[in-house]
Amino acid sequence: MPARSLVLVLSNDLSLAASKTSRQLALALGRLGYGAIGRDTRLVRWTASQMEQESALRREACETAIVAKWSKLLFDYGVDTVISLDLNWLFTSRLFVESNKIKSIHSFWFDDLRSHLQTSPMFPLAPRTVQELINGPKVVHHCYGQGQAEELRLLGVKNIRASALAAPAEYLRANQPCVQVNRIAFIGNPGLASPPGRVALAAMERGEDLATLRGLARQEVLDGLAQTESTALWIRQSPGVTDLLAAATEQRLARPHEAAISLLVQTGQAYPNAFDFLNRNGLMLDAALLVKLVNRYDRPGLAHRLWRRGWLDVYGTPEQWAPYGIKARPTVPFVKLPSIYRHYPAHLNAANCARDATANEKLFEIAACARLSLNLDSPDVRACYGKEEIVLADSDEALEAAAARVLDNPTEAFARGELARQRTAREHLWENRLEKIFS
């Protein structure tokens, strides 16, 4: 890339997590010697939504003005590369894909396609479609999970590359002492804002294992099909949907890390009419979410197990943890994350069920701060670190036993955390990811 060129990093400032990671991408680009500027796209999307409610004429005039303004920015700064989380770059069909100045567009998938499209309004793309635009020859999709990549592939997305998330380089310099050697921490929310089902919560309080909790979550999904207005309509139009989802969720119990949409494709062979109904009506992503919900109690279940033992400090939104009987400390501001990571010898790490990807950012951030992370074993996590660097537990009982060993011997946890930090410095910084896409 010519030295005079510049990278445009596009963010969604309404999401603190997305803006934090977008900032880290821009800083890493600077450390690699690339010029980088960051811009928020949320205001543009809000404008598109407001204009849609007024008139087609005003909307078109507004879009033309926005395209002209952003085109001037590209020209003035000499931008030829766009990087964004998810599809933050796609708010109009008339800008980056069409611009002769832009040579490449890189989407780092941070969320999932369904969540992004539901929460990110844009100007009308017709006569183009979202699929046509995101499959343009300039566009590259970087996925941090095998299931996530498979989901995009089955949805017709092309030019997909495996690219794990990463840690900020400055986390390697965190050196605050561990002052809480008798506790482990978890930083985050339960994963879903909705409270747990009564039966599932009772099972957690009895200490039931994850297999039981997944079975209860599956039953909640199936029981809710006829009770929820949207899915009840599916069933009225195509009764076989119930059997298809029952089969796909049963497969999810056996293969909890396989892409939900892949399980729907496989089981859909036995229920072709129901599968065709979902596919024809654009409901496949909604159905895939229901399959993913089989794992909804993985994260809170693990946290609850360690909390019951009196071993875990939880940092997150207190209102979301309260229904689980867990008294959480307030959410950690991002600037304080390294010091909180260093505060403990080890941290519980667990994926968000809404995404078919388990190697989240915390995996790398904990490691960069030379602390041990406790994880359920999964292909995504195992591809990034080994058992000498992190805990890879094959069950919640094994993870609980690993937590007990940490509290009995924090010195071992520190040694493994230091190995994880060294691995992160070599392989898992944002600079490593960016160097790969520019090589």
Short mmCIF file of C-alpha atoms in Angstrom, two decimals:
data_model
loop_
_atom_site.label_atom_id
_atom_site.label_comp_id
_atom_site.label_asym_id
_atom_site.label_seq_id
_atom_site.Cartn_x
_atom_site.Cartn_y
_atom_site.Cartn_z
CA MET A 1 0.00 0.00 0.00
CA PRO A 2 1.53 3.39 -0.95
CA ALA A 3 2.88 5.37 1.97
CA ARG A 4 0.65 8.36 1.19
CA SER A 5 -2.56 6.30 1.35
CA LEU A 6 -4.78 6.24 4.39
CA VAL A 7 -7.16 3.73 5.98
CA LEU A 8 -10.68 4.74 6.97
CA VAL A 9 -11.91 2.88 10.08
CA LEU A 10 -15.70 2.97 10.37
CA SER A 11 -17.41 2.46 13.71
CA ASN A 12 -20.79 2.43 15.41
CA ASP A 13 -20.42 4.76 18.36
CA LEU A 14 -23.75 3.66 19.81
CA SER A 15 -22.02 0.39 20.75
CA LEU A 16 -19.28 0.96 23.32
CA ALA A 17 -17.72 -2.42 22.59
CA ALA A 18 -17.62 -1.74 18.84
CA SER A 19 -16.19 1.76 19.27
CA LYS A 20 -13.53 0.43 21.64
CA THR A 21 -12.39 -2.21 19.14
CA SER A 22 -12.57 0.23 16.22
CA ARG A 23 -10.27 2.56 18.15
CA GLN A 24 -7.85 -0.31 18.76
CA LEU A 25 -7.81 -1.07 15.02
CA ALA A 26 -6.94 2.56 14.26
CA LEU A 27 -4.19 2.62 16.89
CA ALA A 28 -2.72 -0.63 15.59
CA LEU A 29 -2.69 0.76 12.05
CA GLY A 30 -0.76 3.75 13.33
CA ARG A 31 1.81 1.52 15.02
CA LEU A 32 2.27 -0.30 11.72
CA GLY A 33 2.98 3.00 9.97
CA TYR A 34 -0.34 3.41 8.17
CA GLY A 35 -2.32 6.60 8.35
CA ALA A 36 -5.77 6.00 9.83
CA ILE A 37 -8.82 8.06 10.60
CA GLY A 38 -11.97 6.90 12.35
CA ARG A 39 -15.54 7.91 11.59
CA ASP A 40 -18.87 6.95 13.14
CA THR A 41 -21.67 5.73 10.85
CA ARG A 42 -24.48 5.66 13.39
CA LEU A 43 -25.58 9.25 12.75
CA VAL A 44 -25.77 8.58 9.02
CA ARG A 45 -27.92 5.52 9.67
CA TRP A 46 -30.20 7.49 11.98
CA THR A 47 -30.56 10.12 9.26
CA ALA A 48 -31.46 7.44 6.70
CA SER A 49 -34.14 6.12 9.04
CA GLN A 50 -35.60 9.59 9.66
CA MET A 51 -35.65 10.55 5.98
CA GLU A 52 -37.43 7.28 5.14
CA GLN A 53 -40.32 8.46 7.32
CA GLU A 54 -40.59 11.81 5.52
CA SER A 55 -40.52 11.43 1.75
CA ALA A 56 -38.65 9.64 -1.01
CA LEU A 57 -37.58 13.00 -2.46
CA ARG A 58 -36.03 14.24 0.79
CA ARG A 59 -34.42 10.87 1.41
CA GLU A 60 -32.78 10.88 -2.04
CA ALA A 61 -31.55 14.47 -1.63
CA CYS A 62 -30.14 13.64 1.79
CA GLU A 63 -28.36 10.53 0.52
CA THR A 64 -26.86 12.52 -2.37
CA ALA A 65 -25.51 15.13 0.07
CA ILE A 66 -24.05 12.46 2.36
CA VAL A 67 -22.40 10.63 -0.52
CA ALA A 68 -20.87 13.91 -1.74
CA LYS A 69 -19.54 14.72 1.73
CA TRP A 70 -17.99 11.30 2.26
CA SER A 71 -16.59 11.23 -1.28
CA LYS A 72 -14.81 14.51 -0.53
CA LEU A 73 -13.36 12.96 2.61
CA LEU A 74 -12.01 10.02 0.58
CA PHE A 75 -10.48 12.40 -1.96
CA ASP A 76 -9.04 14.90 0.52
CA TYR A 77 -7.35 12.27 2.68
CA GLY A 78 -6.39 9.87 -0.10
CA VAL A 79 -8.30 6.95 1.42
CA ASP A 80 -8.03 3.71 -0.53
CA THR A 81 -8.83 1.10 2.15
CA VAL A 82 -11.87 0.77 4.40
CA ILE A 83 -11.95 -1.35 7.55
CA SER A 84 -14.98 -1.80 9.76
CA LEU A 85 -16.56 -4.17 12.20
CA ASP A 86 -19.48 -6.05 10.65
CA LEU A 87 -21.04 -3.97 7.83
CA ASN A 88 -20.57 -0.50 9.28
CA TRP A 89 -19.32 0.55 5.85
CA LEU A 90 -22.65 -0.35 4.18
CA PHE A 91 -25.09 2.50 4.73
CA THR A 92 -25.53 3.40 1.05
CA SER A 93 -24.92 1.52 -2.19
CA ARG A 94 -23.44 4.64 -3.80
CA LEU A 95 -20.24 5.10 -1.87
CA PHE A 96 -17.41 2.68 -1.08
CA VAL A 97 -18.29 -0.14 -3.46
CA GLU A 98 -18.80 2.33 -6.30
CA SER A 99 -15.80 4.57 -5.55
CA ASN A 100 -12.84 4.22 -7.88
CA LYS A 101 -10.55 5.39 -5.07
CA ILE A 102 -11.38 2.48 -2.75
CA LYS A 103 -9.32 -0.60 -3.54
CA SER A 104 -10.45 -2.87 -0.69
CA ILE A 105 -13.11 -3.10 2.02
CA HIS A 106 -12.55 -5.34 5.06
CA SER A 107 -15.38 -6.43 7.33
CA PHE A 108 -14.20 -7.86 10.65
CA TRP A 109 -17.24 -9.76 11.89
CA PHE A 110 -17.76 -8.77 15.49
CA ASP A 111 -21.47 -9.53 15.77
CA ASP A 112 -23.67 -11.69 13.54
CA LEU A 113 -25.43 -10.79 10.30
CA ARG A 114 -28.94 -10.95 11.76
CA SER A 115 -28.15 -8.62 14.66
CA HIS A 116 -26.38 -6.14 12.42
CA LEU A 117 -29.11 -5.93 9.81
CA GLN A 118 -31.84 -5.59 12.44
CA THR A 119 -30.18 -2.74 14.32
CA SER A 120 -28.44 -0.85 11.51
CA PRO A 121 -30.81 1.06 9.20
CA MET A 122 -29.44 2.23 5.86
CA PHE A 123 -30.54 4.03 2.74
CA PRO A 124 -32.46 1.81 0.29
CA LEU A 125 -30.02 -0.28 -1.74
CA ALA A 126 -32.32 -1.08 -4.71
CA PRO A 127 -31.78 -2.15 -7.38
CA ARG A 128 -28.79 -3.77 -5.63
CA THR A 129 -29.24 -6.25 -2.77
CA VAL A 130 -27.25 -6.59 0.43
CA GLN A 131 -25.86 -9.89 -0.84
CA GLU A 132 -24.69 -8.35 -4.13
CA LEU A 133 -22.96 -5.48 -2.34
CA ILE A 134 -21.19 -7.54 0.32
CA ASN A 135 -20.02 -9.96 -2.36
CA GLY A 136 -18.39 -7.22 -4.42
CA PRO A 137 -14.84 -7.97 -5.63
CA LYS A 138 -13.36 -5.39 -3.22
CA VAL A 139 -14.98 -6.85 -0.12
CA VAL A 140 -13.30 -9.33 2.24
CA HIS A 141 -15.05 -10.85 5.27
CA HIS A 142 -12.93 -11.82 8.29
CA CYS A 143 -14.54 -14.31 10.70
CA TYR A 144 -13.32 -15.22 14.17
CA GLY A 145 -15.27 -18.46 14.46
CA GLN A 146 -15.65 -21.58 12.32
CA GLY A 147 -19.42 -21.61 12.86
CA GLN A 148 -19.63 -17.90 12.08
CA ALA A 149 -17.80 -18.42 8.79
CA GLU A 150 -20.02 -21.38 7.93
CA GLU A 151 -23.15 -19.31 8.67
CA LEU A 152 -22.03 -16.59 6.26
CA ARG A 153 -21.05 -19.15 3.62
CA LEU A 154 -24.45 -20.85 3.75
CA LEU A 155 -26.09 -17.44 3.42
CA GLY A 156 -24.24 -16.92 0.16
CA VAL A 157 -21.45 -14.64 1.39
CA LYS A 158 -18.20 -15.03 -0.52
CA ASN A 159 -14.53 -14.13 0.02
CA ILE A 160 -14.46 -15.26 3.66
CA ARG A 161 -11.21 -15.53 5.58
CA ALA A 162 -10.49 -16.92 9.02
CA SER A 163 -9.23 -14.10 11.23
CA ALA A 164 -9.37 -14.32 15.01
CA LEU A 165 -10.03 -11.32 17.19
CA ALA A 166 -7.04 -9.93 19.08
CA ALA A 167 -5.66 -7.90 21.97
CA PRO A 168 -4.42 -4.30 22.09
CA ALA A 169 -0.63 -4.06 22.26
CA GLU A 170 -0.76 -1.77 25.29
CA TYR A 171 -2.30 -4.59 27.37
CA LEU A 172 1.08 -6.33 27.21
CA ARG A 173 2.47 -3.54 29.42
CA ALA A 174 -0.14 -3.96 32.16
CA ASN A 175 1.76 -4.64 35.37
CA GLN A 176 -0.63 -4.04 38.25
CA PRO A 177 -0.15 -6.62 41.02
CA CYS A 178 -2.67 -9.35 41.78
CA VAL A 179 -4.39 -8.27 44.99
CA GLN A 180 -7.22 -10.83 45.04
CA VAL A 181 -5.55 -14.24 44.99
CA ASN A 182 -8.53 -15.95 46.63
CA ARG A 183 -11.08 -15.07 43.92
CA ILE A 184 -11.68 -15.47 40.20
CA ALA A 185 -13.56 -12.91 38.10
CA PHE A 186 -15.99 -12.79 35.22
CA ILE A 187 -16.43 -9.57 33.23
CA GLY A 188 -19.57 -9.31 31.11
CA ASN A 189 -23.33 -9.82 31.04
CA PRO A 190 -25.32 -13.10 30.94
CA GLY A 191 -25.53 -12.94 27.14
CA LEU A 192 -29.27 -12.38 26.82
CA ALA A 193 -31.07 -9.54 28.56
CA SER A 194 -34.17 -11.70 29.16
CA PRO A 195 -34.31 -13.41 32.58
CA PRO A 196 -33.83 -17.17 32.92
CA GLY A 197 -36.74 -19.56 32.94
CA ARG A 198 -37.95 -20.65 36.38
CA VAL A 199 -37.10 -24.33 35.82
CA ALA A 200 -33.63 -23.50 34.48
CA LEU A 201 -32.87 -21.21 37.40
CA ALA A 202 -33.92 -23.93 39.87
CA ALA A 203 -31.60 -26.35 38.04
CA MET A 204 -28.68 -23.93 38.39
CA GLU A 205 -29.38 -23.55 42.09
CA ARG A 206 -29.31 -27.36 42.44
CA GLY A 207 -25.94 -27.43 40.66
CA GLU A 208 -27.16 -29.26 37.55
CA ASP A 209 -24.61 -29.64 34.74
CA LEU A 210 -24.52 -27.89 31.36
CA ALA A 211 -26.03 -30.87 29.54
CA THR A 212 -29.11 -30.52 31.71
CA LEU A 213 -29.25 -26.75 31.26
CA ARG A 214 -28.96 -27.09 27.49
CA GLY A 215 -31.82 -29.58 27.49
CA LEU A 216 -33.96 -27.16 29.49
CA ALA A 217 -33.06 -24.29 27.14
CA ARG A 218 -34.06 -26.45 24.17
CA GLN A 219 -37.40 -27.21 25.80
CA GLU A 220 -37.98 -23.50 26.40
CA VAL A 221 -37.44 -22.87 22.70
CA LEU A 222 -39.87 -25.59 21.65
CA ASP A 223 -42.49 -24.57 24.21
CA GLY A 224 -42.26 -20.97 23.03
CA LEU A 225 -42.94 -21.73 19.37
CA ALA A 226 -46.72 -21.78 19.74
CA GLN A 227 -46.77 -19.04 22.40
CA THR A 228 -44.77 -16.41 20.49
CA GLU A 229 -46.76 -14.50 17.88
CA SER A 230 -44.12 -14.60 15.13
CA THR A 231 -43.24 -18.29 15.40
CA ALA A 232 -46.89 -19.26 15.91
CA LEU A 233 -47.54 -17.69 12.49
CA TRP A 234 -44.73 -19.79 10.99
CA ILE A 235 -46.36 -22.94 12.32
CA ARG A 236 -49.79 -22.00 11.00
CA GLN A 237 -48.31 -21.47 7.55
CA SER A 238 -45.97 -24.47 7.66
CA PRO A 239 -46.66 -26.94 10.51
CA GLY A 240 -43.48 -28.89 9.74
CA VAL A 241 -41.42 -26.03 11.16
CA THR A 242 -42.00 -27.45 14.64
CA ASP A 243 -40.45 -30.79 13.68
CA LEU A 244 -37.58 -29.12 11.84
CA LEU A 245 -36.66 -26.97 14.84
CA ALA A 246 -37.06 -29.91 17.21
CA ALA A 247 -34.60 -31.90 15.11
CA ALA A 248 -32.11 -29.04 14.69
CA THR A 249 -32.12 -28.18 18.40
CA GLU A 250 -31.63 -31.85 19.26
CA GLN A 251 -28.56 -31.88 17.02
CA ARG A 252 -27.33 -28.74 18.77
CA LEU A 253 -27.30 -30.68 22.04
CA ALA A 254 -24.92 -33.20 20.48
CA ARG A 255 -22.85 -30.62 18.58
CA PRO A 256 -23.00 -27.38 20.59
CA HIS A 257 -20.29 -25.61 18.58
CA GLU A 258 -21.51 -26.41 15.07
CA ALA A 259 -23.13 -23.56 13.13
CA ALA A 260 -26.84 -23.40 13.90
CA ILE A 261 -27.71 -22.69 10.30
CA SER A 262 -25.67 -25.72 9.22
CA LEU A 263 -27.75 -27.90 11.55
CA LEU A 264 -30.90 -26.47 9.96
CA VAL A 265 -29.58 -27.34 6.50
CA GLN A 266 -28.79 -30.89 7.57
CA THR A 267 -32.08 -31.58 9.35
CA GLY A 268 -33.96 -29.72 6.62
CA GLN A 269 -33.37 -32.69 4.32
CA ALA A 270 -35.94 -34.59 6.38
CA TYR A 271 -38.36 -31.62 6.42
CA PRO A 272 -37.93 -30.01 2.98
CA ASN A 273 -41.24 -28.13 2.98
CA ALA A 274 -40.55 -26.46 6.32
CA PHE A 275 -36.98 -25.63 5.31
CA ASP A 276 -38.18 -24.15 2.01
CA PHE A 277 -40.78 -22.07 3.87
CA LEU A 278 -38.14 -20.54 6.17
CA ASN A 279 -35.73 -19.98 3.31
CA ARG A 280 -38.29 -18.46 0.94
CA ASN A 281 -39.61 -16.05 3.57
CA GLY A 282 -36.23 -14.80 4.75
CA LEU A 283 -36.65 -16.44 8.17
CA MET A 284 -33.56 -18.61 8.21
CA LEU A 285 -31.55 -16.28 10.47
CA ASP A 286 -34.44 -16.06 12.92
CA ALA A 287 -34.69 -19.85 12.98
CA ALA A 288 -30.92 -20.14 13.45
CA LEU A 289 -31.13 -17.88 16.50
CA LEU A 290 -33.64 -20.26 18.08
CA VAL A 291 -31.19 -23.11 17.57
CA LYS A 292 -28.39 -21.04 19.12
CA LEU A 293 -30.54 -20.48 22.20
CA VAL A 294 -29.89 -24.08 23.20
CA ASN A 295 -26.61 -22.63 24.53
CA ARG A 296 -28.21 -19.65 26.28
CA TYR A 297 -27.37 -20.93 29.79
CA ASP A 298 -23.74 -21.85 29.06
CA ARG A 299 -22.33 -18.50 30.19
CA PRO A 300 -24.64 -17.74 33.14
CA GLY A 301 -24.59 -21.42 34.14
CA LEU A 302 -20.81 -21.46 34.45
CA ALA A 303 -20.84 -18.16 36.33
CA HIS A 304 -23.59 -19.41 38.66
CA ARG A 305 -21.64 -22.61 39.42
CA LEU A 306 -18.55 -20.68 40.56
CA TRP A 307 -20.65 -18.00 42.27
CA ARG A 308 -22.40 -20.65 44.40
CA ARG A 309 -19.01 -21.80 45.63
CA GLY A 310 -18.15 -18.26 46.72
CA TRP A 311 -15.24 -18.10 44.29
CA LEU A 312 -16.39 -15.60 41.66
CA ASP A 313 -16.63 -11.82 41.41
CA VAL A 314 -18.94 -10.78 38.56
CA TYR A 315 -18.64 -7.41 36.80
CA GLY A 316 -21.54 -6.47 34.53
CA THR A 317 -24.97 -4.91 34.40
CA PRO A 318 -26.40 -5.65 37.87
CA GLU A 319 -30.01 -5.65 36.59
CA GLN A 320 -29.22 -8.44 34.12
CA TRP A 321 -27.47 -10.62 36.71
CA ALA A 322 -30.01 -10.11 39.50
CA PRO A 323 -32.56 -12.63 38.10
CA TYR A 324 -29.83 -15.28 38.40
CA GLY A 325 -29.37 -14.47 42.08
CA ILE A 326 -25.95 -12.99 41.37
CA LYS A 327 -25.02 -9.61 42.81
CA ALA A 328 -22.80 -8.09 40.13
CA ARG A 329 -20.40 -5.23 40.50
CA PRO A 330 -20.83 -2.36 38.00
CA THR A 331 -19.62 -2.77 34.42
CA VAL A 332 -15.89 -2.11 34.08
CA PRO A 333 -15.01 1.00 32.03
CA PHE A 334 -12.79 -0.05 29.15
CA VAL A 335 -9.89 2.09 30.36
CA LYS A 336 -9.83 0.04 33.58
CA LEU A 337 -10.04 -3.40 31.97
CA PRO A 338 -6.28 -4.19 32.15
CA SER A 339 -6.09 -3.35 35.85
CA ILE A 340 -9.14 -5.50 36.64
CA TYR A 341 -7.71 -8.38 34.61
CA ARG A 342 -4.49 -8.08 36.62
CA HIS A 343 -6.44 -7.84 39.88
CA TYR A 344 -7.16 -11.62 39.82
CA PRO A 345 -5.07 -14.73 39.09
CA ALA A 346 -7.64 -16.06 36.60
CA HIS A 347 -10.86 -15.16 34.80
CA LEU A 348 -13.85 -17.17 33.65
CA ASN A 349 -14.35 -16.69 29.91
CA ALA A 350 -17.54 -17.77 28.14
CA ALA A 351 -19.00 -17.04 24.72
CA ASN A 352 -22.23 -15.22 23.87
CA CYS A 353 -24.77 -17.77 22.65
CA ALA A 354 -26.05 -15.43 19.92
CA ARG A 355 -22.83 -15.89 17.93
CA ASP A 356 -21.46 -19.13 16.54
CA ALA A 357 -17.96 -18.12 17.60
CA THR A 358 -16.29 -18.77 20.96
CA ALA A 359 -12.86 -17.08 20.77
CA ASN A 360 -14.08 -13.68 21.92
CA GLU A 361 -11.96 -10.59 22.58
CA LYS A 362 -11.68 -11.31 26.30
CA LEU A 363 -9.77 -14.50 25.50
CA PHE A 364 -6.95 -12.41 24.04
CA GLU A 365 -7.21 -9.50 26.47
CA ILE A 366 -6.92 -11.76 29.53
CA ALA A 367 -3.90 -13.46 27.97
CA ALA A 368 -2.24 -10.16 27.04
CA CYS A 369 -2.50 -9.16 30.71
CA ALA A 370 -0.69 -12.40 31.70
CA ARG A 371 -3.69 -13.93 33.39
CA LEU A 372 -5.15 -17.41 33.04
CA SER A 373 -8.56 -17.80 31.38
CA LEU A 374 -10.96 -20.65 32.16
CA ASN A 375 -12.76 -21.80 29.02
CA LEU A 376 -15.00 -24.59 27.84
CA ASP A 377 -13.08 -26.46 25.18
CA SER A 378 -14.12 -25.51 21.64
CA PRO A 379 -12.44 -25.58 18.22
CA ASP A 380 -12.23 -21.77 18.04
CA VAL A 381 -10.51 -21.35 21.40
CA ARG A 382 -8.25 -24.38 20.95
CA ALA A 383 -6.99 -22.93 17.66
CA CYS A 384 -5.61 -19.88 19.48
CA TYR A 385 -4.01 -21.20 22.69
CA GLY A 386 -2.83 -24.48 24.15
CA LYS A 387 -3.54 -26.18 27.48
CA GLU A 388 -0.26 -24.89 28.91
CA GLU A 389 -1.50 -21.31 28.35
CA ILE A 390 -5.22 -21.44 29.18
CA VAL A 391 -7.73 -23.85 30.70
CA LEU A 392 -9.67 -25.90 28.14
CA ALA A 393 -12.30 -27.78 30.15
CA ASP A 394 -14.49 -30.46 28.54
CA SER A 395 -17.33 -29.92 31.04
CA ASP A 396 -18.54 -27.49 33.66
CA GLU A 397 -17.42 -29.93 36.37
CA ALA A 398 -13.91 -29.93 34.90
CA LEU A 399 -13.93 -26.14 34.73
CA GLU A 400 -14.98 -25.97 38.38
CA ALA A 401 -12.13 -28.31 39.30
CA ALA A 402 -9.71 -26.09 37.36
CA ALA A 403 -10.97 -23.05 39.26
CA ALA A 404 -10.31 -24.90 42.54
CA ARG A 405 -6.73 -25.59 41.44
CA VAL A 406 -6.22 -21.90 40.66
CA LEU A 407 -7.33 -20.89 44.13
CA ASP A 408 -5.17 -23.60 45.72
CA ASN A 409 -2.11 -22.71 43.64
CA PRO A 410 -2.29 -19.21 42.08
CA THR A 411 1.45 -19.38 41.29
CA GLU A 412 0.75 -21.99 38.61
CA ALA A 413 -1.98 -19.74 37.18
CA PHE A 414 0.48 -16.83 36.97
CA ALA A 415 3.03 -19.01 35.15
CA ARG A 416 0.47 -20.17 32.58
CA GLY A 417 -0.80 -16.61 32.19
CA GLU A 418 2.73 -15.46 31.40
CA LEU A 419 3.00 -18.12 28.67
CA ALA A 420 -0.31 -16.88 27.28
CA ARG A 421 1.03 -13.31 27.26
CA GLN A 422 4.12 -14.39 25.33
CA ARG A 423 1.96 -16.22 22.77
CA THR A 424 -0.27 -13.15 22.46
CA ALA A 425 2.73 -10.87 21.86
CA ARG A 426 3.88 -13.16 19.04
CA GLU A 427 0.59 -14.00 17.36
CA HIS A 428 -2.53 -12.34 18.73
CA LEU A 429 -2.25 -8.55 18.61
CA TRP A 430 -4.36 -6.42 16.30
CA GLU A 431 -1.14 -5.66 14.43
CA ASN A 432 -0.89 -9.37 13.55
CA ARG A 433 -4.36 -9.38 12.05
CA LEU A 434 -3.79 -6.18 10.07
CA GLU A 435 -0.39 -7.27 8.76
CA LYS A 436 -2.05 -10.41 7.43
CA ILE A 437 -4.72 -8.54 5.47
CA PHE A 438 -2.20 -6.09 3.98
CA SER A 439 0.40 -8.76 3.12
#
